Every structure is written in C-alpha cells, then in structure tokens.
C-alpha cells in the first residue's frame, strides 16, 4: 500500500499487525537472555504491553488523535517490565505527537516518532545506551532525515537503521558483548515495525493468543452462563463501569475542566475509582450499583466515545465453576471507615514469601517477580484496595520498578512512593525497618533507602544457557550460586552448589541470615544446609522460611 496519509483506522491496523508479528517471535526475544537464569521474559512483557494497545476499542475510530490516545492508554496500563514500560512510553509520545490531528502525513508521523523517543528516554531516570532506547532513537533520526514519500518507505527506512543500531548494541553495553547477544528490547521493536511494514505491503500477519508469558494466562473470552444470575439473584457486587467521555465545549470549559469534579461524585456512589483526563477525553472506571447515575452525571459535560457495563455478580457466579489455585490465598482487606496515613504494596511470588511480607505489614501483595512481571494495571488494582493517603511500593525486582513508577504516575487517589528495592532481600530489610511514627514521608523514604544499603541476597537457581561469566563456565542444567548478578559457583548438584555458595558468603558486619527454600527443594536438604551454614559461619542467626518460590531453589538474605 503506497499510503501517504495515516488515520485512526490504519494506525490501529498497524498496531495489530505489529503485535501479531511480535507474538510469533516473542519466545525468540525471551531467549536473548543476558543472565543465565530464567529471567528472559522481554518478549512476553513487550507482547502483553502491545496487546493492551491492540485491544483498545478503536474499530470505528477514524480520528487519528482519538485512536492513538486509546491505544496509548491500553499500553500504559498493560506495560510490564522495563522494555514494556519504555515501549508504552514510546507509543504514548507518538500519541502526544498526533494530538488534535484527524490524520497525519509522513512528515507528521516522523515528528510524532521524535516525540515518542523523548517520552521513552524520559521514562528512565538514568537512560542506558545499547538498549531499546538507542535503537528507537537511531532509527527515528535516520527515518526522519530522509524524504520518505509514503508510510511504507518511512517504516522501511526505520527498520533499516534499527537493524544496524541493534547490531551495534553489544559495543555500547559490555554485558551484551559478554553474553554474546544483542539487546532483546531493540530486537522486539524491530519485529513490531516489521509487522507494520508487512501490513503496508498488503500482508496480514496472524497470531493466535499470547504465549511465552510465564505465570500469565491469556485465553479467549468465555461465554458467560447467564443462568448464573436468575430472577431471584441479588446484585451483591454491582457493575464494573468503564467509559471514555469526550468533553464538549457546548457543555463545559474543556481546557479548565477538572477530573476531580467527576471523581468526587463517583465516591458517593461507588468504589475502585480510577479516572484521568487526557486532552478532552476522560477515562474512568468505577464499581457501582447505579451505573445509570454515572452516565447521567458524566453526560452533563460531554458525550460518550465508549461505554462498558458488566454485572460483577454474574461474573463472580461464573467463576464458581473455575478451578481454584489453592496454593495461596491473599487475605481479603476489609474496607476501612477511616483512611490511614500510610499503606504498603509489595511484589512477591511463592506462598511463604507472600505471607512473610504480609506478616511484616504489607497491605496488598502484587503477584509477580522474576520471569513474571506485573503490569501497571496490576499495581493500580492493588492501590485501589489500600485505603491510605500515601502508599509505599516495594517492587523487589529491578525489572518491575519502571512498571511500578508508571502506575504511581497514573494514580490520583493517593500519593504513591516507589521504594526502589531490586530484590526480595532489599524489600524485606526495608519493610522490617519501616517506622511511620514521624509522619515525615521524605524522612521515612530516606530511612527505607538506608535500610536497604548493605543487604546481600544470594541465590541458587538453574542455568538455562551455556555461558562463560565471571570466570565460571556454565552449562545448561547446571545449578548456579550467585550474589545479585555475580556468578559465584556452578555444579551439576543442587546441594553442592548451595554449600559452595554458603562458603562464599560474606558476613562481615552482618549477623542475620534469612534462609528461604524454594518449591523444588526438600525440607531435609534445607535443614542440612542450615546446619552447614551454622558450621561455616558460627554466630549467625538463621531464620528459615518455606518460601515456595519458583526459579530459585534457595534465597539467602544477609543483613
């Protein structure tokens, strides 16, 4: 297609085809794994992020600005992992570049891509070159420097330079060269753009479902059994009500309109409220038993673009026949009459680790961590269930921090402060030292950051690829012991690897070890290893936890 003009319908088709092509190659992206344990989920994270945009309700939206806004919001809420968040910010910047445009020519598309690059870089506090950031910047600059006459030519130019930039990433980021791989996020971006190129060439890509996302199920929507809500049923849970409202100049001052006007009203008739304004569009979500009142109130200020109202009691009754995961049940949080000053949300996986954080004061647990990164929307759902003026978030994984920050920036019902805990060990150490009695939020955050200093977290896990790292030769199937990202030991036996890791542990200025065993270990082996730890490091206080976590056979936290 020699298209020269981009409208909302074509943009949505490009996003869909880009998502489909990424889906086909997502496992390949996952396998571009720098570190030799199962953390290669970049492809899955990017695919789930793109799917959030693809699923935006844009079927009949020809206006480019409107379609791009819907797609962007879908991605922002679905973003997972560092690459997913950066990707969502890139498309959010493109959306900002299209603001107010019914359609765009090739030059305007290029300017929107430049805005996308700015947003992507601004999403990261300390941008690192040799990543997806470099690839998208180089490709955008190159594509915009040429006088492309059609959208296809622009995308082809983008891909040409993106591939060259991707080849250069190992020269910019030593960890890539050491592992013998290119940047996985940059590779994922190229597959997305190739999907768009295929569509512009008249080729539609087909992909069935979302695969490769460990811990995440994506299935076709099941038909609800309407008989699960009869004429004698009681509407216990109300309606999940979502809508997009286009503010109208004939009804209100669009530019000056504050979303707080709607939020204050929603608080009188419902809960689980999320509402924000982008340009002249209001997006809102609320659980209420009177959705008609929501519609009537909102229509005072504009007209609806989309409306979705779902009977949550019917949905709940349909879930009665679904198989239940009995491994762990997070306690229900009763809605408090009084809002407390501080609340806590923590990311964790494994029954015992989740309970450990709950026991130390966490209000809500977001399920996730290594190879299972939660989305921004997962965080927002958790924030909604914490009745506090200020919420502290412990991501507990370096690949979760950006999604937590993105959710914090989107949330308006409370102040959200992300404590940048890079591991379960750092998060646990900070939470055990949490003291909010001063009511000085800045001082509390400073104390939490100090509590994380000096904490060491050792891991025992499986090796998933052959490699040479830190002077250690690694083979697929080996057990490896490592401190943060530094490989210490590798052997074919789990117990031997754990013992050698224990020997290498440094307890200088430390006297406490939290010993967390995983799902694939045994209680007998764990007891033997604790005795060995006591033998090699006498005087150390050992606190055993049956963590139940995947990926890691053992986690040893030294503080």
Coordinates of C-alpha atoms in Angstrom, one line a residue:
X1 CA 0.0 0.0 0.0
X2 CA 1.5 3.3 -1.1
X3 CA -0.3 5.1 1.7
X4 CA 0.7 8.7 2.3
X5 CA -1.8 9.5 5.0
X6 CA -2.3 7.8 8.4
X7 CA -5.7 7.9 10.0
X8 CA -7.0 6.1 13.2
X9 CA -8.3 3.0 11.3
X10 CA -4.9 2.4 9.6
X11 CA -3.0 3.1 12.8
X12 CA -5.0 0.5 14.8
X13 CA -4.3 -2.0 12.0
X14 CA -0.6 -1.3 12.1
X15 CA -0.6 -1.8 15.9
X16 CA -2.5 -5.1 15.5
X17 CA -0.1 -6.4 12.8
X18 CA 2.9 -5.3 14.7
X19 CA 1.6 -7.1 17.8
X20 CA 0.9 -10.2 15.8
X21 CA 4.4 -10.3 14.4
X22 CA 6.0 -9.8 17.8
X23 CA 3.8 -12.6 19.1
X24 CA 5.2 -15.0 16.6
X25 CA 8.8 -14.1 17.6
X26 CA 8.2 -13.4 21.4
X27 CA 9.9 -16.6 22.5
X28 CA 12.9 -15.8 20.3
X29 CA 13.1 -12.5 22.1
X30 CA 12.8 -14.2 25.5
X31 CA 15.8 -16.3 24.6
X32 CA 18.0 -13.3 24.1
X33 CA 18.9 -13.7 27.8
X34 CA 21.9 -11.9 29.2
X35 CA 21.8 -13.6 32.6
X36 CA 21.8 -17.4 32.6
X37 CA 18.7 -18.0 34.8
X38 CA 15.0 -17.9 33.8
X39 CA 14.6 -14.1 33.5
X40 CA 14.3 -13.9 29.8
X41 CA 10.8 -12.5 29.6
X42 CA 11.3 -9.4 27.5
X43 CA 9.4 -10.8 24.6
X44 CA 6.4 -11.7 26.8
X45 CA 6.5 -8.3 28.5
X46 CA 6.5 -6.4 25.2
X47 CA 3.8 -8.6 23.7
X48 CA 1.5 -8.1 26.7
X49 CA 2.2 -4.4 26.5
X50 CA 1.4 -4.2 22.8
X51 CA -1.7 -6.4 23.3
X52 CA -3.1 -3.8 25.7
X53 CA -2.9 -1.3 22.8
X54 CA -4.2 -3.7 20.2
X55 CA -7.3 -4.5 22.4
X56 CA -8.3 -0.8 22.7
X57 CA -11.7 -0.2 21.3
X58 CA -10.8 1.6 18.1
X59 CA -12.8 -0.4 15.5
X60 CA -14.7 2.6 14.1
X61 CA -12.4 5.4 15.2
X62 CA -11.1 7.2 12.1
X63 CA -9.8 10.2 14.0
X64 CA -6.0 9.5 14.5
X65 CA -5.7 11.5 17.7
X66 CA -8.5 9.6 19.4
X67 CA -7.3 6.2 18.2
X68 CA -3.7 6.9 19.2
X69 CA -4.9 8.0 22.7
X70 CA -6.9 4.9 23.2
X71 CA -4.1 2.7 22.1
X72 CA -1.6 4.5 24.2
X73 CA -3.7 4.2 27.4
X74 CA -4.1 0.5 26.7
X75 CA -0.4 0.1 26.5
X76 CA 0.3 2.2 29.6
X77 CA -2.0 0.1 31.7
X78 CA -0.7 -3.2 30.3
X79 CA 3.0 -2.3 30.4
X80 CA 5.3 -4.9 32.1
X81 CA 9.0 -5.0 32.7
X82 CA 11.5 -2.3 31.7
X83 CA 11.2 -2.9 28.0
X84 CA 7.4 -3.0 28.1
X85 CA 7.3 0.3 30.0
X86 CA 9.7 2.0 27.7
X87 CA 7.8 0.7 24.7
X88 CA 4.5 2.0 26.1
X89 CA 6.1 5.4 26.7
X90 CA 7.3 5.5 23.1
X91 CA 3.8 5.0 21.8
X92 CA 2.5 7.5 24.4
X93 CA 4.8 10.0 22.9
X94 CA 3.6 9.2 19.4
X95 CA 0.1 9.7 20.7
X96 CA 1.1 13.1 22.0
X97 CA 2.6 13.9 18.6
X98 CA -0.8 13.1 17.0
X99 CA -2.8 15.1 19.4
X100 CA -5.5 17.1 17.6
X101 CA -4.8 15.5 14.2
X102 CA -7.6 13.9 12.2
X103 CA -4.9 12.3 10.1
X104 CA -1.1 12.7 9.6
X105 CA 1.2 12.8 6.6
X106 CA 4.6 11.2 6.5
X107 CA 6.4 14.3 7.9
X108 CA 3.9 14.5 10.8
X109 CA 4.4 10.8 11.5
X110 CA 8.1 11.4 11.8
X111 CA 7.6 14.3 14.2
X112 CA 5.3 12.1 16.3
X113 CA 8.1 9.4 16.4
X114 CA 10.5 12.1 17.6
X115 CA 8.1 12.8 20.5
X116 CA 7.9 9.1 21.2
X117 CA 11.7 9.0 21.6
X118 CA 11.6 11.9 24.1
X119 CA 8.9 10.1 26.1
X120 CA 10.9 6.8 26.1
X121 CA 14.1 8.5 27.3
X122 CA 12.1 10.5 30.0
X123 CA 10.7 7.2 31.3
X124 CA 14.1 6.1 32.6
X125 CA 15.9 8.1 35.3
X126 CA 19.3 7.1 34.0
X127 CA 19.0 6.1 30.3
X128 CA 21.4 3.4 29.3
X129 CA 22.7 3.3 25.7
X130 CA 22.9 0.0 23.9
X131 CA 19.2 -0.8 24.8
X132 CA 15.9 -0.3 23.1
X133 CA 16.3 3.4 23.7
X134 CA 19.3 3.6 21.4
X135 CA 17.6 1.5 18.7
X136 CA 14.5 3.6 18.7
X137 CA 16.4 6.9 18.7
X138 CA 18.8 5.9 15.9
X139 CA 16.1 4.5 13.7
X140 CA 13.8 7.6 14.2
X141 CA 16.6 10.0 13.4
X142 CA 17.5 8.1 10.3
X143 CA 14.0 7.7 9.0
X144 CA 13.2 11.4 9.6
X145 CA 16.4 12.5 7.9
X146 CA 15.2 11.0 4.6
X147 CA 12.5 12.5 2.5
X148 CA 10.1 9.5 2.6
X149 CA 7.1 9.9 0.3
X150 CA 5.0 7.1 1.7
X151 CA 4.3 5.5 5.1
X152 CA 5.8 2.2 3.8
X153 CA 9.0 4.0 2.8
X154 CA 9.3 5.7 6.2
X155 CA 8.8 2.3 8.1
X156 CA 11.3 0.6 5.8
X157 CA 13.9 3.3 6.5
X158 CA 13.2 3.0 10.2
X159 CA 13.8 -0.8 10.1
X160 CA 17.0 -0.5 8.0
X161 CA 18.7 1.7 10.7
X162 CA 17.1 -0.1 13.6
X163 CA 18.8 -3.4 12.5
X164 CA 22.1 -1.6 12.2
X165 CA 21.7 0.0 15.5
X166 CA 20.7 -3.3 17.1
X167 CA 24.0 -4.8 15.8
X168 CA 25.9 -2.0 17.5
X169 CA 24.3 -2.6 20.9
X170 CA 27.0 -5.0 22.2
X171 CA 29.6 -2.4 21.5
X172 CA 27.7 0.1 23.7
X173 CA 26.7 -2.3 26.5
X174 CA 29.5 -4.6 27.7
X175 CA 27.1 -7.0 29.4
X176 CA 25.6 -7.8 25.9
X177 CA 29.0 -8.4 24.3
X178 CA 30.0 -10.6 27.3
X179 CA 26.8 -12.7 26.8
X180 CA 27.1 -12.8 23.0
X181 CA 23.7 -11.3 22.4
X182 CA 22.1 -8.1 21.1
X183 CA 19.6 -6.1 23.1
X184 CA 16.3 -8.0 23.4
X185 CA 14.1 -4.9 23.6
X186 CA 15.6 -3.5 20.5
X187 CA 15.0 -6.8 18.7
X188 CA 11.4 -6.8 19.8
X189 CA 10.9 -3.3 18.5
X190 CA 12.1 -4.4 15.1
X191 CA 9.6 -7.3 14.9
X192 CA 6.8 -4.8 15.8
X193 CA 7.9 -2.5 13.0
X194 CA 8.3 -5.4 10.5
X195 CA 4.7 -6.4 11.3
X196 CA 3.7 -2.8 10.4
X197 CA 5.7 -3.0 7.2
X198 CA 4.1 -6.3 6.2
X199 CA 0.6 -4.7 6.6
X200 CA 1.7 -1.7 4.5
X201 CA 2.8 -4.2 1.8
X202 CA -0.6 -5.8 1.9
X203 CA 0.4 -8.8 4.1
X204 CA -1.6 -9.5 7.2
X205 CA 0.1 -11.4 10.0
X206 CA -1.8 -14.0 12.1
X207 CA -1.0 -14.9 15.6
X208 CA -3.2 -17.0 18.0
X209 CA -3.1 -15.8 21.6
X210 CA -0.3 -14.6 23.9
X211 CA 2.4 -17.2 24.6
X212 CA 5.6 -17.3 26.5
X213 CA 4.4 -15.2 29.4
X214 CA 5.3 -17.4 32.4
X215 CA 2.7 -17.1 35.1
X216 CA 0.3 -15.2 32.9
X217 CA -2.7 -16.8 31.2
X218 CA -4.3 -15.2 28.2
X219 CA -7.2 -17.1 26.8
X220 CA -10.2 -16.4 24.6
X221 CA -13.1 -14.9 26.4
X222 CA -15.5 -17.5 27.7
X223 CA -19.2 -17.2 27.2
X224 CA -20.9 -16.2 30.4
X225 CA -23.6 -18.6 31.7
X226 CA -26.5 -16.0 32.0
X227 CA -28.4 -18.5 34.2
X228 CA -25.9 -17.9 36.9
X229 CA -27.9 -14.6 37.6
X230 CA -31.5 -15.5 37.9
X231 CA -34.7 -13.5 38.6
X232 CA -34.1 -14.4 42.3
X233 CA -30.5 -13.4 42.4
X234 CA -29.2 -10.4 44.5
X235 CA -26.9 -7.8 42.9
X236 CA -24.2 -8.2 45.6
X237 CA -21.1 -6.8 43.7
X238 CA -22.7 -4.1 41.5
X239 CA -21.5 -3.2 38.0
X240 CA -18.0 -2.7 36.7
X241 CA -18.5 0.5 34.7
X242 CA -15.9 1.9 32.3
X243 CA -16.2 4.7 29.7
X244 CA -14.5 7.2 27.6
X245 CA -16.1 10.7 27.7
X246 CA -15.3 13.4 25.2
X247 CA -15.8 16.7 26.9
X248 CA -17.8 19.1 24.8
X249 CA -17.3 22.9 24.5
X250 CA -21.0 23.4 24.4
X251 CA -21.3 21.9 27.9
X252 CA -18.2 22.9 29.8
X253 CA -14.9 24.7 29.6
X254 CA -12.9 21.7 28.2
X255 CA -9.4 23.1 28.9
X256 CA -10.2 24.1 32.5
X257 CA -12.4 21.1 33.4
X258 CA -11.0 19.2 36.4
X259 CA -11.4 15.4 36.6
X260 CA -11.8 15.9 40.4
X261 CA -15.4 17.0 39.7
X262 CA -16.3 13.5 38.4
X263 CA -14.2 11.7 41.0
X264 CA -15.9 13.4 43.9
X265 CA -19.3 12.4 42.6
X266 CA -18.2 8.8 41.9
X267 CA -17.0 8.5 45.5
X268 CA -20.6 9.0 46.6
X269 CA -22.0 6.1 44.6
X270 CA -19.1 3.6 44.1
X271 CA -15.6 2.5 44.7
X272 CA -12.5 1.1 42.9
X273 CA -12.4 4.5 41.1
X274 CA -9.8 5.3 38.5
X275 CA -10.3 8.5 36.4
X276 CA -7.9 10.7 34.5
X277 CA -8.1 13.3 31.8
X278 CA -6.1 13.3 28.6
X279 CA -6.7 16.3 26.4
X280 CA -10.5 16.5 26.1
X281 CA -11.1 12.8 27.0
X282 CA -12.0 11.5 30.4
X283 CA -11.3 7.8 31.0
X284 CA -13.0 6.3 34.1
X285 CA -13.5 3.0 35.9
X286 CA -15.9 2.6 38.9
X287 CA -17.7 -0.2 40.7
X288 CA -21.2 0.9 41.4
X289 CA -24.8 -0.5 41.7
X290 CA -26.1 2.5 39.8
X291 CA -24.3 2.9 36.5
X292 CA -27.2 5.0 35.2
X293 CA -26.2 7.7 37.7
X294 CA -22.6 7.6 36.4
X295 CA -23.8 8.1 32.8
X296 CA -26.3 10.8 33.7
X297 CA -23.7 12.8 35.7
X298 CA -20.9 12.5 33.1
X299 CA -23.2 13.4 30.2
X300 CA -23.5 16.9 31.7
X301 CA -20.0 17.6 30.5
X302 CA -19.7 15.7 27.2
X303 CA -20.6 12.7 25.1
X304 CA -19.5 9.1 25.3
X305 CA -17.0 7.5 23.0
X306 CA -17.2 4.0 24.5
X307 CA -19.2 2.5 27.4
X308 CA -18.7 -0.9 29.1
X309 CA -21.0 -2.1 31.9
X310 CA -20.6 -5.6 33.3
X311 CA -22.6 -7.3 36.0
X312 CA -19.9 -8.3 38.5
X313 CA -22.3 -10.6 40.4
X314 CA -22.8 -12.6 37.2
X315 CA -19.1 -12.7 36.6
X316 CA -18.4 -13.9 40.2
X317 CA -21.1 -16.6 39.9
X318 CA -19.5 -17.9 36.7
X319 CA -16.1 -18.1 38.5
X320 CA -17.6 -20.7 40.9
X321 CA -17.0 -23.4 38.3
X322 CA -13.5 -22.3 37.5
X323 CA -10.6 -24.4 39.0
X324 CA -9.2 -22.6 42.1
X325 CA -5.5 -22.2 42.8
X326 CA -5.2 -23.5 46.4
X327 CA -1.5 -22.7 46.8
X328 CA -2.1 -19.3 48.4
X329 CA -5.0 -17.1 49.2
X330 CA -4.3 -13.4 49.9
X331 CA -6.4 -12.3 52.9
X332 CA -9.3 -10.1 51.9
X333 CA -8.9 -6.5 53.0
X334 CA -12.0 -5.1 54.6
X335 CA -12.7 -1.5 53.6
X336 CA -11.8 0.7 56.5
X337 CA -14.1 3.5 57.6
X338 CA -11.1 5.8 58.2
X339 CA -8.3 6.4 55.7
X340 CA -4.9 5.7 57.3
X341 CA -1.8 7.7 56.6
X342 CA 0.4 5.0 55.1
X343 CA -0.2 1.8 53.2
X344 CA 2.1 -0.8 51.7
X345 CA 2.1 -2.7 48.4
X346 CA 4.8 -5.3 47.8
X347 CA 5.6 -7.6 44.8
X348 CA 6.3 -11.2 45.7
X349 CA 5.8 -14.8 44.5
X350 CA 5.7 -18.0 46.5
X351 CA 3.3 -18.7 49.3
X352 CA 5.8 -18.3 52.1
X353 CA 7.4 -15.1 50.8
X354 CA 4.0 -13.5 50.3
X355 CA 3.0 -14.4 53.8
X356 CA 6.3 -13.0 55.1
X357 CA 5.6 -9.6 53.6
X358 CA 2.0 -9.7 54.8
X359 CA 3.2 -10.6 58.3
X360 CA 5.5 -7.6 58.3
X361 CA 2.8 -5.1 57.4
X362 CA 2.1 -5.2 53.7
X363 CA -1.5 -4.4 52.9
X364 CA -1.6 -6.0 49.5
X365 CA 0.7 -8.3 47.5
X366 CA 1.1 -8.0 43.7
X367 CA 1.8 -11.4 42.4
X368 CA 5.0 -11.5 40.4
X369 CA 8.7 -11.1 40.3
X370 CA 11.3 -13.0 38.3
X371 CA 10.0 -14.1 34.8
X372 CA 6.5 -12.9 35.9
X373 CA 6.5 -9.1 35.8
X374 CA 3.2 -7.4 36.9
X375 CA 1.7 -4.7 34.7
X376 CA 0.9 -1.1 35.7
X377 CA -2.7 -2.0 35.9
X378 CA -1.9 -4.8 38.4
X379 CA -0.4 -2.1 40.6
X380 CA -3.3 0.2 40.2
X381 CA -5.7 -2.5 41.2
X382 CA -3.7 -3.1 44.3
X383 CA -3.5 0.7 45.1
X384 CA -7.3 0.8 44.8
X385 CA -7.6 -1.7 47.7
X386 CA -5.3 0.1 50.1
X387 CA -7.1 2.8 52.0
X388 CA -4.2 5.2 52.7
X389 CA -3.2 8.7 51.9
X390 CA 0.3 7.6 51.0
X391 CA 1.2 4.2 49.6
X392 CA 4.8 2.8 49.7
X393 CA 5.5 0.3 46.9
X394 CA 8.2 -2.4 47.1
X395 CA 8.8 -3.8 43.6
X396 CA 11.5 -6.2 44.8
X397 CA 12.9 -6.8 41.3
X398 CA 14.9 -4.5 39.1
X399 CA 12.6 -5.3 36.1
X400 CA 9.5 -4.3 37.9
X401 CA 10.5 -0.8 39.1
X402 CA 9.5 1.0 36.0
X403 CA 6.0 -0.5 35.8
X404 CA 5.5 0.4 39.5
X405 CA 6.6 4.0 38.7
X406 CA 4.4 4.2 35.7
X407 CA 1.4 3.1 37.8
X408 CA 2.3 5.6 40.5
X409 CA 2.3 8.4 38.0
X410 CA -1.1 7.4 36.7
X411 CA -2.8 7.0 40.1
X412 CA -4.6 10.0 41.6
X413 CA -6.4 8.7 44.7
X414 CA -3.3 8.6 46.9
X415 CA 0.3 9.6 46.8
X416 CA 2.3 6.6 45.7
X417 CA 6.0 6.4 46.5
X418 CA 8.1 3.6 44.9
X419 CA 10.9 2.4 47.1
X420 CA 13.4 1.0 44.5
X421 CA 14.0 -2.4 46.1
X422 CA 15.9 -4.5 43.5
X423 CA 15.5 -7.8 45.3
X424 CA 13.3 -9.6 47.9
X425 CA 16.2 -9.1 50.3
X426 CA 16.2 -5.4 49.9
X427 CA 12.4 -5.2 50.2
X428 CA 12.3 -7.3 53.3
X429 CA 15.1 -5.4 55.0
X430 CA 13.4 -2.1 54.3
X431 CA 9.9 -3.3 55.4
X432 CA 11.2 -4.7 58.7
X433 CA 12.7 -1.2 59.5
X434 CA 9.6 0.8 58.4
X435 CA 8.7 3.4 61.0
X436 CA 6.0 5.9 60.1
X437 CA 5.6 7.5 63.6
X438 CA 7.3 10.7 62.4
X439 CA 4.7 11.2 59.7
X440 CA 7.5 12.8 57.7
X441 CA 7.2 11.0 54.3
X442 CA 10.6 12.2 53.0
X443 CA 12.4 11.1 56.1
X444 CA 10.6 7.7 56.0
X445 CA 11.7 7.2 52.4
X446 CA 15.3 8.2 53.3
X447 CA 15.3 5.7 56.2
X448 CA 13.9 2.9 54.0
X449 CA 16.7 3.5 51.4
X450 CA 19.3 3.4 54.2
X451 CA 17.8 0.1 55.4
X452 CA 18.5 -1.5 52.0
X453 CA 22.1 -0.5 52.0
X454 CA 24.5 -3.3 52.7
X455 CA 21.9 -6.1 52.3
X456 CA 23.2 -9.0 50.2
X457 CA 20.9 -11.5 48.5
X458 CA 22.4 -14.9 47.4
X459 CA 20.5 -17.2 45.0
X460 CA 20.7 -20.8 43.9
X461 CA 19.0 -21.4 40.6
X462 CA 19.1 -23.4 37.3
X463 CA 21.3 -22.3 34.4
X464 CA 19.3 -22.0 31.2
X465 CA 22.1 -21.5 28.7
X466 CA 25.8 -22.2 28.1
X467 CA 28.0 -19.3 29.0
X468 CA 31.3 -18.0 30.5
X469 CA 30.6 -15.4 33.2
X470 CA 32.8 -14.0 36.0
X471 CA 35.4 -16.7 35.3
X472 CA 32.9 -19.5 35.7
X473 CA 32.0 -22.0 32.9
X474 CA 28.2 -22.6 32.8
X475 CA 26.2 -25.3 31.1
X476 CA 22.5 -25.7 30.6
X477 CA 21.1 -27.7 33.5
X478 CA 23.8 -26.7 36.0
X479 CA 22.9 -25.3 39.4
X480 CA 24.5 -21.9 39.9
X481 CA 25.0 -19.8 43.0
X482 CA 25.2 -16.0 42.6
X483 CA 25.2 -12.8 44.5
X484 CA 22.9 -10.2 42.8
X485 CA 24.2 -10.6 39.2
X486 CA 27.7 -12.0 40.0
X487 CA 28.2 -15.7 39.4
X488 CA 30.0 -17.4 42.3
X489 CA 29.6 -21.2 41.8
X490 CA 28.3 -23.7 39.3
X491 CA 27.9 -27.5 39.5
X492 CA 25.6 -30.3 38.5
X493 CA 24.4 -30.9 42.1
X494 CA 22.0 -28.5 43.9
X495 CA 23.2 -29.3 47.4
X496 CA 26.9 -29.0 46.4
X497 CA 26.2 -25.6 44.7
X498 CA 24.3 -24.4 47.8
X499 CA 27.2 -25.5 50.1
X500 CA 29.8 -23.8 48.0
X501 CA 27.7 -20.6 47.9
X502 CA 27.4 -20.7 51.7
X503 CA 31.2 -21.0 51.9
X504 CA 31.5 -17.9 49.7
X505 CA 29.0 -15.8 51.7
X506 CA 30.4 -12.7 53.4
X507 CA 29.1 -12.0 56.9
X508 CA 31.4 -9.1 57.6
X509 CA 29.3 -6.6 59.7
X510 CA 26.3 -8.9 59.4
X511 CA 24.9 -11.4 61.8
X512 CA 21.5 -12.4 60.4
X513 CA 20.6 -14.7 57.5
X514 CA 17.1 -15.3 56.2
X515 CA 17.1 -18.8 54.7
X516 CA 14.3 -19.2 52.1
X517 CA 13.8 -22.5 50.4
X518 CA 12.0 -22.8 47.1
X519 CA 9.4 -25.1 45.6
X520 CA 11.9 -27.6 44.2
X521 CA 13.9 -28.2 47.4
X522 CA 13.2 -30.6 50.2
X523 CA 12.8 -29.8 53.9
X524 CA 15.5 -32.4 54.7
X525 CA 18.0 -30.8 52.3
X526 CA 17.2 -27.4 53.6
X527 CA 17.8 -28.5 57.2
X528 CA 21.2 -30.0 56.2
X529 CA 22.2 -26.7 54.5
X530 CA 21.2 -24.7 57.6
X531 CA 23.4 -26.8 59.7
X532 CA 26.2 -26.3 57.2
X533 CA 25.6 -22.6 57.3
X534 CA 25.9 -22.6 61.1
X535 CA 29.1 -24.6 60.8
X536 CA 30.8 -22.3 58.3
X537 CA 29.5 -19.1 59.9
X538 CA 29.1 -19.6 63.6
X539 CA 27.3 -16.9 65.5
X540 CA 25.0 -16.1 62.6
X541 CA 21.3 -16.0 63.4
X542 CA 19.4 -18.1 60.9
X543 CA 15.7 -17.6 60.2
X544 CA 14.2 -20.3 58.0
X545 CA 11.3 -19.6 55.7
X546 CA 9.4 -22.1 53.5
X547 CA 9.1 -19.7 50.6
X548 CA 7.6 -21.9 48.0
X549 CA 9.0 -19.7 45.2
X550 CA 9.8 -20.9 41.7
X551 CA 13.0 -20.2 39.8
X552 CA 15.2 -20.1 42.9
X553 CA 15.9 -23.3 44.9
X554 CA 17.2 -21.1 47.7
X555 CA 17.3 -17.4 48.5
X556 CA 19.7 -16.4 51.3
X557 CA 19.3 -12.8 52.6
X558 CA 22.2 -11.4 54.7
X559 CA 21.6 -8.3 56.7

